[in-house]
GROMACS .gro file of C-alpha atoms in nm:
model
  259
    1MET     CA    1  17.262   8.533  18.077
    2LEU     CA    2  17.579   8.351  18.151
    3LEU     CA    3  17.662   8.038  17.912
    4ASP     CA    4  17.972   7.810  17.917
    5VAL     CA    5  18.045   7.862  17.542
    6LEU     CA    6  18.372   7.689  17.531
    7ASP     CA    7  18.228   7.361  17.696
    8ARG     CA    8  17.906   7.351  17.494
    9PRO     CA    9  17.907   7.602  17.200
   10GLU     CA   10  17.566   7.407  17.065
   11ARG     CA   11  17.381   7.584  17.333
   12LEU     CA   12  17.446   7.923  17.192
   13GLY     CA   13  17.318   7.759  16.873
   14ASP     CA   14  16.986   7.633  17.025
   15LEU     CA   15  16.922   7.963  17.177
   16ARG     CA   16  16.950   8.121  16.819
   17ARG     CA   17  16.736   7.832  16.679
   18ARG     CA   18  16.460   7.941  16.935
   19GLY     CA   19  16.505   8.307  16.862
   20LEU     CA   20  16.639   8.382  17.211
   21VAL     CA   21  16.974   8.514  17.070
   22GLY     CA   22  16.953   8.729  16.756
   23GLU     CA   23  17.116   8.979  16.532
   24ARG     CA   24  17.110   9.266  16.800
   25THR     CA   25  17.196   9.031  17.071
   26HIS     CA   26  17.549   9.111  17.224
   27VAL     CA   27  17.747   8.774  17.279
   28VAL     CA   28  18.046   8.869  17.471
   29ALA     CA   29  18.300   8.623  17.609
   30VAL     CA   30  18.371   8.676  17.987
   31GLY     CA   31  18.557   8.492  18.264
   32VAL     CA   32  18.724   8.294  17.985
   33ASP     CA   33  18.956   8.020  18.125
   34HIS     CA   34  19.258   7.816  17.986
   35ARG     CA   35  19.071   7.525  17.830
   36VAL     CA   36  19.169   7.697  17.488
   37PRO     CA   37  19.559   7.683  17.451
   38THR     CA   38  19.612   8.007  17.303
   39GLU     CA   39  19.453   8.327  17.275
   40ALA     CA   40  19.475   8.312  16.911
   41GLU     CA   41  19.254   7.995  16.915
   42LEU     CA   42  19.017   8.154  17.153
   43VAL     CA   43  18.968   8.448  16.909
   44ARG     CA   44  18.939   8.214  16.628
   45ARG     CA   45  18.661   8.020  16.808
   46GLY     CA   46  18.482   8.322  16.905
   47THR     CA   47  18.484   8.434  16.532
   48LEU     CA   48  18.330   8.094  16.435
   49TRP     CA   49  18.050   8.090  16.684
   50GLY     CA   50  17.986   8.496  16.659
   51VAL     CA   51  18.112   8.571  17.006
   52ARG     CA   52  18.312   8.892  17.094
   53VAL     CA   53  18.632   8.806  17.276
   54VAL     CA   54  18.758   9.143  17.453
   55PRO     CA   55  19.026   9.256  17.668
   56ASP     CA   56  18.940   9.237  18.038
   57GLY     CA   57  18.790   9.617  18.139
   58THR     CA   58  18.622   9.658  17.787
   59VAL     CA   59  18.304   9.865  17.832
   60VAL     CA   60  18.026   9.716  17.601
   61ASP     CA   61  17.768   9.970  17.502
   62ILE     CA   62  17.438   9.762  17.481
   63GLY     CA   63  17.257  10.031  17.327
   64GLU     CA   64  17.442  10.023  17.013
   65PRO     CA   65  17.377   9.731  16.765
   66PRO     CA   66  17.667   9.473  16.800
   67PRO     CA   67  17.929   9.437  16.539
   68ALA     CA   68  17.828   9.241  16.225
   69PRO     CA   69  17.957   8.905  16.233
   70VAL     CA   70  18.227   8.795  16.021
   71SER     CA   71  18.075   8.604  15.724
   72PRO     CA   72  18.201   8.225  15.727
   73SER     CA   73  18.363   8.057  15.422
   74ARG     CA   74  18.072   7.889  15.220
   75ARG     CA   75  18.248   7.593  15.110
   76THR     CA   76  18.513   7.431  15.350
   77LEU     CA   77  18.699   7.109  15.305
   78LEU     CA   78  18.885   6.967  15.587
   79LEU     CA   79  19.157   6.716  15.497
   80GLY     CA   80  19.341   6.477  15.733
   81GLY     CA   81  19.438   6.135  15.825
   82SER     CA   82  19.281   5.884  16.066
   83ARG     CA   83  19.224   6.043  16.436
   84SER     CA   84  19.371   6.371  16.306
   85GLY     CA   85  19.071   6.577  16.474
   86LYS     CA   86  18.933   6.664  16.125
   87SER     CA   87  18.554   6.561  16.232
   88ALA     CA   88  18.589   6.740  16.557
   89GLU     CA   89  18.713   7.049  16.381
   90ALA     CA   90  18.428   7.038  16.135
   91GLU     CA   91  18.178   7.026  16.425
   92LEU     CA   92  18.363   7.307  16.604
   93ARG     CA   93  18.316   7.498  16.282
   94LEU     CA   94  17.932   7.471  16.292
   95ALA     CA   95  17.865   7.420  16.669
   96ALA     CA   96  17.701   7.767  16.747
   97GLU     CA   97  17.472   7.769  16.412
   98PRO     CA   98  17.091   7.756  16.479
   99GLU     CA   99  17.035   7.470  16.247
  100VAL     CA  100  17.261   7.203  16.081
  101LEU     CA  101  17.215   6.886  15.885
  102TYR     CA  102  17.461   6.642  15.963
  103VAL     CA  103  17.514   6.411  15.662
  104ALA     CA  104  17.671   6.071  15.749
  105THR     CA  105  17.781   5.883  15.432
  106GLY     CA  106  17.921   5.566  15.635
  107PRO     CA  107  17.756   5.233  15.689
  108SER     CA  108  17.506   5.219  15.988
  109GLY     CA  109  17.754   4.978  16.175
  110ASP     CA  110  17.478   4.688  16.170
  111GLY     CA  111  17.659   4.364  16.222
  112ASP     CA  112  17.982   4.525  16.322
  113PRO     CA  113  18.006   4.616  16.710
  114GLU     CA  114  18.328   4.805  16.664
  115TRP     CA  115  18.198   5.036  16.385
  116LEU     CA  116  17.848   5.045  16.585
  117ARG     CA  117  18.060   5.202  16.860
  118ARG     CA  118  18.223   5.446  16.641
  119VAL     CA  119  17.900   5.559  16.488
  120ARG     CA  120  17.737   5.607  16.838
  121ALA     CA  121  18.030   5.816  16.969
  122HIS     CA  122  17.954   6.046  16.663
  123ARG     CA  123  17.600   6.061  16.742
  124ASP     CA  124  17.634   6.113  17.102
  125ARG     CA  125  17.859   6.416  17.068
  126ARG     CA  126  17.639   6.599  16.794
  127PRO     CA  127  17.413   6.872  16.946
  128ALA     CA  128  17.066   6.747  17.015
  129HIS     CA  129  16.877   6.994  16.791
  130TRP     CA  130  17.103   6.900  16.489
  131LYS     CA  131  16.928   6.708  16.207
  132THR     CA  132  17.080   6.395  16.032
  133ALA     CA  133  17.070   6.237  15.724
  134GLU     CA  134  17.230   5.917  15.647
  135THR     CA  135  17.282   5.902  15.268
  136THR     CA  136  17.494   5.905  14.982
  137GLY     CA  137  17.290   6.131  14.776
  138LEU     CA  138  17.500   6.435  14.836
  139ALA     CA  139  17.471   6.630  14.519
  140GLU     CA  140  17.093   6.634  14.580
  141LEU     CA  141  17.142   6.783  14.931
  142LEU     CA  142  17.397   7.048  14.795
  143ARG     CA  143  17.156   7.169  14.551
  144SER     CA  144  16.848   7.164  14.784
  145SER     CA  145  16.956   7.251  15.148
  146GLU     CA  146  16.869   7.578  15.294
  147ILE     CA  147  17.035   7.533  15.619
  148PRO     CA  148  17.416   7.448  15.690
  149LEU     CA  149  17.567   7.113  15.585
  150LEU     CA  150  17.824   6.893  15.764
  151ILE     CA  151  17.917   6.611  15.550
  152ASP     CA  152  18.136   6.333  15.726
  153GLY     CA  153  18.296   6.206  15.487
  154LEU     CA  154  18.398   6.175  15.145
  155GLY     CA  155  18.619   5.879  15.207
  156THR     CA  156  18.322   5.684  15.295
  157TRP     CA  157  18.106   5.819  15.025
  158VAL     CA  158  18.347   5.743  14.784
  159ALA     CA  159  18.378   5.358  14.916
  160ALA     CA  160  17.965   5.344  14.919
  161VAL     CA  161  17.939   5.486  14.557
  162PHE     CA  162  18.179   5.182  14.443
  163ASP     CA  163  17.956   4.959  14.600
  164GLU     CA  164  17.653   5.095  14.459
  165CYS     CA  165  17.806   5.111  14.100
  166ASP     CA  166  17.948   4.763  14.132
  167ALA     CA  167  18.284   4.926  14.040
  168TRP     CA  168  18.527   4.716  14.250
  169PRO     CA  169  18.782   4.496  14.087
  170GLY     CA  170  18.665   4.146  14.048
  171GLY     CA  171  18.823   3.828  14.201
  172ASP     CA  172  19.020   3.784  13.888
  173GLY     CA  173  19.191   4.141  13.933
  174SER     CA  174  18.973   4.285  13.647
  175THR     CA  175  18.877   4.665  13.692
  176ARG     CA  176  18.616   4.618  13.411
  177ASP     CA  177  18.329   4.501  13.618
  178LYS     CA  178  17.981   4.615  13.510
  179SER     CA  179  17.732   4.827  13.711
  180ARG     CA  180  17.374   4.739  13.760
  181ASP     CA  181  17.241   4.955  13.472
  182GLY     CA  182  17.479   4.793  13.241
  183ARG     CA  183  17.729   5.077  13.225
  184ASP     CA  184  18.095   5.038  13.344
  185GLY     CA  185  18.132   5.061  13.699
  186ARG     CA  186  18.425   5.319  13.659
  187ASP     CA  187  18.222   5.543  13.438
  188ALA     CA  188  17.957   5.537  13.685
  189VAL     CA  189  18.179   5.643  13.965
  190ALA     CA  190  18.314   5.904  13.753
  191ALA     CA  191  17.974   6.049  13.666
  192ARG     CA  192  17.882   6.060  14.046
  193CYS     CA  193  18.191   6.236  14.118
  194ASP     CA  194  18.124   6.483  13.835
  195ASP     CA  195  17.774   6.552  13.980
  196LEU     CA  196  17.905   6.611  14.327
  197VAL     CA  197  18.175   6.863  14.218
  198GLU     CA  198  17.915   7.048  14.017
  199ALA     CA  199  17.659   7.077  14.285
  200TRP     CA  200  17.952   7.165  14.542
  201ARG     CA  201  18.043   7.450  14.279
  202GLN     CA  202  17.688   7.564  14.280
  203THR     CA  203  17.547   7.516  14.625
  204ARG     CA  204  17.380   7.803  14.807
  205ALA     CA  205  17.423   7.639  15.139
  206ARG     CA  206  17.719   7.674  15.384
  207VAL     CA  207  17.883   7.340  15.379
  208VAL     CA  208  18.178   7.175  15.574
  209ALA     CA  209  18.303   6.856  15.459
  210VAL     CA  210  18.534   6.628  15.589
  211SER     CA  211  18.764   6.417  15.367
  212ASP     CA  212  19.061   6.155  15.411
  213GLU     CA  213  19.408   6.281  15.293
  214VAL     CA  214  19.511   5.954  15.107
  215GLY     CA  215  19.829   6.064  14.945
  216LEU     CA  216  20.066   6.044  15.240
  217GLY     CA  217  20.102   5.656  15.267
  218VAL     CA  218  20.262   5.361  15.090
  219VAL     CA  219  20.099   5.263  14.738
  220PRO     CA  220  19.813   5.027  14.830
  221GLY     CA  221  19.893   4.661  14.728
  222THR     CA  222  19.554   4.593  14.586
  223ALA     CA  223  19.384   4.718  14.268
  224SER     CA  224  19.084   4.812  14.496
  225GLY     CA  225  19.308   4.996  14.718
  226ARG     CA  226  19.467   5.189  14.433
  227MET     CA  227  19.139   5.278  14.280
  228PHE     CA  228  18.969   5.411  14.595
  229ARG     CA  229  19.311   5.608  14.675
  230ASP     CA  230  19.299   5.744  14.319
  231THR     CA  231  18.945   5.829  14.291
  232LEU     CA  232  18.946   6.012  14.634
  233GLY     CA  233  19.260   6.196  14.568
  234ARG     CA  234  19.136   6.351  14.246
  235LEU     CA  235  18.811   6.416  14.399
  236ASN     CA  236  18.974   6.626  14.700
  237GLN     CA  237  19.162   6.820  14.441
  238ARG     CA  238  18.860   6.900  14.232
  239LEU     CA  239  18.667   7.007  14.540
  240ALA     CA  240  18.954   7.212  14.690
  241LEU     CA  241  18.980   7.432  14.383
  242GLU     CA  242  18.592   7.519  14.433
  243SER     CA  243  18.628   7.573  14.811
  244GLU     CA  244  18.711   7.910  14.982
  245ASP     CA  245  18.844   7.728  15.271
  246VAL     CA  246  19.088   7.430  15.267
  247THR     CA  247  19.254   7.281  15.575
  248LEU     CA  248  19.490   7.025  15.665
  249VAL     CA  249  19.419   6.895  16.001
  250VAL     CA  250  19.750   6.688  16.174
  251ALA     CA  251  19.716   6.576  16.543
  252GLY     CA  252  19.441   6.846  16.604
  253ARG     CA  253  19.631   7.129  16.457
  254LEU     CA  254  19.532   7.330  16.144
  255LEU     CA  255  19.746   7.395  15.840
  256PRO     CA  256  19.547   7.626  15.594
  257LEU     CA  257  19.613   7.565  15.241
  258PRO     CA  258  19.593   7.859  15.029
  259ILE     CA  259  19.576   7.825  14.655
   0.00000   0.00000   0.00000
């Protein structure tokens, strides 16, 4: 079987989902062109997708079992600014998986045509066999999921949690608004973040999460902006400490962040 895995790696994932490609299947890259900029990047993608990249002229003995695949990082945090390529990299990491649950934490786009176009663009480029959950219940999914999760993203999750907890500063500039259940809104947000970090630490699922790097710009000019920046920045730090792979994405380039 021939497959253009560089163009549509999700087709390999679909073949795995349907049981047509299994542990004893040799998946080898042949006739590779120059759509990937470097040989090292080609090998990286092959490793992500369980595809062997071998030199021209290599003889593959299909009578022998294929090499064991490289075990991926269980918890991956991808950080970056707007239009940095972090979401595309997250999708690339999981493209050849047989099953993926895409967790969208942002608003649906109803009433905002520009945001709706963004949402549709994300939906259109996802593999058709991926499942989608539009929710802010990340801790529950991390604890219960048995298939890989792609969470996009933590910035919109924090904003939604502020909404749910009535934690945004009031019109008078106060930061002590009360949440619906009578608790202080900021305490409720902190509790949700604590729960998320604990679930991230304990999850058995493979998870790739996208988050905004908020520490490279100017200090926000509003109380709301500063609260959001500080909360997301602290959450990024805590999740990074519990992650096997933390990578900063800048202009589509990857900068691994070792501890």
